Amino acid sequence: MLYITKSVTFSASHRLYNPEFSDEENERIFDKCNNFYGHGHNYTLEVTVAGEPNPKTGYIIDLKILKKIIQDEILSKVDHKHLNHDVEFLKGIIPTVENLAIAFWNRLENNFQDGKLHCIRLYETENSYVEYFGKKRD
Amino acid sequence: MLYITKSVTFSASHRLYNPEFSDEENERIFDKCNNFYGHGHNYTLEVTVAGEPNPKTGYIIDLKILKKIIQDEILSKVDHKHLNHDVEFLKGIIPTVENLAIAFWNRLENNFQDGKLHCIRLYETENSYVEYFGKKRD
Amino acid sequence: MLYITKSVTFSASHRLYNPEFSDEENERIFDKCNNFYGHGHNYTLEVTVAGEPNPKTGYIIDLKILKKIIQDEILSKVDHKHLNHDVEFLKGIIPTVENLAIAFWNRLENNFQDGKLHCIRLYETENSYVEYFGKKRD
Amino acid sequence: MLYITKSVTFSASHRLYNPEFSDEENERIFDKCNNFYGHGHNYTLEVTVAGEPNPKTGYIIDLKILKKIIQDEILSKVDHKHLNHDVEFLKGIIPTVENLAIAFWNRLENNFQDGKLHCIRLYETENSYVEYFGKKRD
Amino acid sequence: MLYITKSVTFSASHRLYNPEFSDEENERIFDKCNNFYGHGHNYTLEVTVAGEPNPKTGYIIDLKILKKIIQDEILSKVDHKHLNHDVEFLKGIIPTVENLAIAFWNRLENNFQDGKLHCIRLYETENSYVEYFGKKRD
Amino acid sequence: MLYITKSVTFSASHRLYNPEFSDEENERIFDKCNNFYGHGHNYTLEVTVAGEPNPKTGYIIDLKILKKIIQDEILSKVDHKHLNHDVEFLKGIIPTVENLAIAFWNRLENNFQDGKLHCIRLYETENSYVEYFGKKRD
């Protein structure tokens, strides 16, 4: 088994906010991430696919195909968007980096003919990131 | 003359939009940067100060002082904010990386006792940045 | 299960030296790392916490809390210090990057209410690092 | 168990091409990677060794020894070479990043007295890499 | 005057070789860069344009336009190519990073309606690069 | 005129301290950088040489020669050393990044047959650096 990873970036804004909380609670819990109009990040998304190299091509998965899946399923929906307002598949989700990683996994999981989705790593800044390996590894 | 540079980061959202333009013009000119609710970036701001090292300390400027000036004048106003809505000193400015660099220069220019502001370099992504040396070098 | 990682940096000096060895052995084994007055590094410390996101907040652990734990337990003790002379919890330890990773794990392990310490990754330079997952995964 | 990783770089060129395919198939499958004269990369190779720190030295493996093994077994053969033409141990292999990672593992695996080879991570660009943990973890 | 920089990458191979030299001279002067089949790099190209921001848009030059110029004039010709064999505008040039920077400047110089080409910075590896400001600044 | 830059790293420790100051003054001015046993950094040193490419080789200066000059004049003296105690040419200098940059310039300036020393850029951390262009540009 080998693991191949493709890294992409996108720029988006978000606001951390739970409508069930009072304003004071939102302010206390989410602090500066609770700013009404939001704030933003250059996110880096790493998608790892596990598999055996095809002996004819030496590829687990053609990176052009992997990139197209990521583009179609994720980047075309989230790049240069406000994650709370503009993204259908994130409706009702507090867009923390944890919840985004799970949502991206769910978008991507069933798109692979070659190899199998193994890991989503999502950087919110250069100094903080989340990894998710799907439910099967819980 | 030596040049010392301090690099900091902040996370903010913005929307590129000129109220004098029609919606169609804004869309055509600013494209995905014109998204109504905005999008965001992890900006990296490099501030360069020019001067001679003080012979007693070996410092052009104490980096703690430089950092405090940047924190007070810039970061405390823009970090985790929406640059179109939340920042007094950016009112009426289209928040392109060019205009932000000029606005940051103007905020910082008169704060230095040791050394002299030499350059603002502002990265909007890892792959694009603007440099501004002030009016005096025009 | 998700994994969230916070990355921080600190600057410290150290000397690799075993008092049980002769000077010649120390010199042969630790080579330039055995320099009497020590040498130094900008270390990068990545701390990974495993857990489920809290459904109310979307957080495994609030990164401000994670950062405060790292600051109080590690950075306040080692940043701008000589690791052989100045750090109580490193007394008697040869401060290789391996031993530092274990010592940092032991300092951090019992500080988490939300999530569980999963991994310490410690970079001594950009090109070398150690990972430690605790005794339980041996 | 701890894991220590050494990262090195090399510059090489390659061409993706399967002699069993027709020119059209090679072109369709390998696309611009099939360019007749090849193209090249600055590869980054990370080699991870697992083990317990020696209590006398605090080392899993002396990084100078690890670096020498990588230099002798890999870098001296592939740096500033054309991977299809110049490298004996890659003959008959389509030099995808996947196949290179496996070939490098096989070159390195039996060279360790201290610690045990745990992972090969090979970056072809900053945005794509492969990880291989050997056959034993399949 | 402001300066805006766009950074792009491409992967190419090359061989340093002067047909006027004997094999021995080529070997002695260009050393491992003289390998017959070539070797390769992930080059990073930074293109800097100087100008005043347009007051209506806040742009010196729309980065999409800058990127298109770089793509059309440079990347479409050199990416995934062998610089000695495949690139018309490099014929007869020893493809050192110095000569590539000059050649890229000459390709780009007359393509700008907004702003003016100010600098080409070309990285051959992360640790070495050339800057060229055109003949006018000699 | 072109500019070629070579980047290298070294690891060293230092203490900021002026023997003319009282302990209280040293503590107040140099703060945590005044720690008695010192602290350390992975420094990155960029050396820029200006010149015209030799038409026979395409080189301003052979990077192997540039690297050897840096190795002989700087790295062999400062790498894995304590800059206050171990380095002859830094005796009597407060080893701030400013003073180091000037001292390195003075060591390097007269070593070039091809090209001319143009700039020393010295990073103390990833987020702070000094540039020095020599006395001639004051």
Coordinates of C-alpha atoms in Angstrom, one line a residue, chain A residues 16 18 20-21 29-31 94 96-99 102 127-133 138, chain C residues 1-7 46 52-53 55-64 121:
Chain A
L16 CA -17.7 30.9 14.1
N18 CA -23.8 28.9 17.1
E20 CA -28.3 28.3 19.9
F21 CA -25.9 30.4 22.0
I29 CA -16.5 30.9 23.2
F30 CA -15.5 31.9 19.7
D31 CA -13.8 35.2 20.7
I94 CA -20.2 25.7 12.3
T96 CA -14.5 25.2 12.3
V97 CA -11.5 23.5 10.6
E98 CA -12.6 20.2 12.2
N99 CA -16.1 20.4 10.7
I102 CA -15.3 16.1 7.9
N127 CA 0.5 26.8 12.2
S128 CA -2.7 24.8 12.7
Y129 CA -4.3 21.9 10.9
V130 CA -6.7 19.1 11.3
E131 CA -6.4 15.5 10.0
Y132 CA -9.4 13.2 9.4
F133 CA -9.2 9.5 8.3
D138 CA -12.5 5.5 14.6
Chain C
M1 CA -11.7 10.7 15.7
L2 CA -10.0 13.8 14.4
Y3 CA -6.5 15.1 15.1
I4 CA -5.8 18.8 15.5
T5 CA -2.2 20.1 15.5
K6 CA -0.8 23.4 16.8
S7 CA 2.7 24.5 15.7
E46 CA 3.9 20.5 16.8
E52 CA -14.2 14.3 18.6
P53 CA -15.5 17.8 17.8
P55 CA -21.2 19.3 18.6
K56 CA -22.0 22.7 20.2
T57 CA -18.7 24.3 19.2
G58 CA -17.2 22.3 16.4
Y59 CA -13.9 22.2 18.4
I60 CA -11.9 19.2 19.5
I61 CA -10.1 21.7 21.7
D62 CA -10.1 25.5 21.6
L63 CA -6.7 26.3 20.0
K64 CA -6.4 29.2 22.5
R121 CA 6.6 16.4 16.5

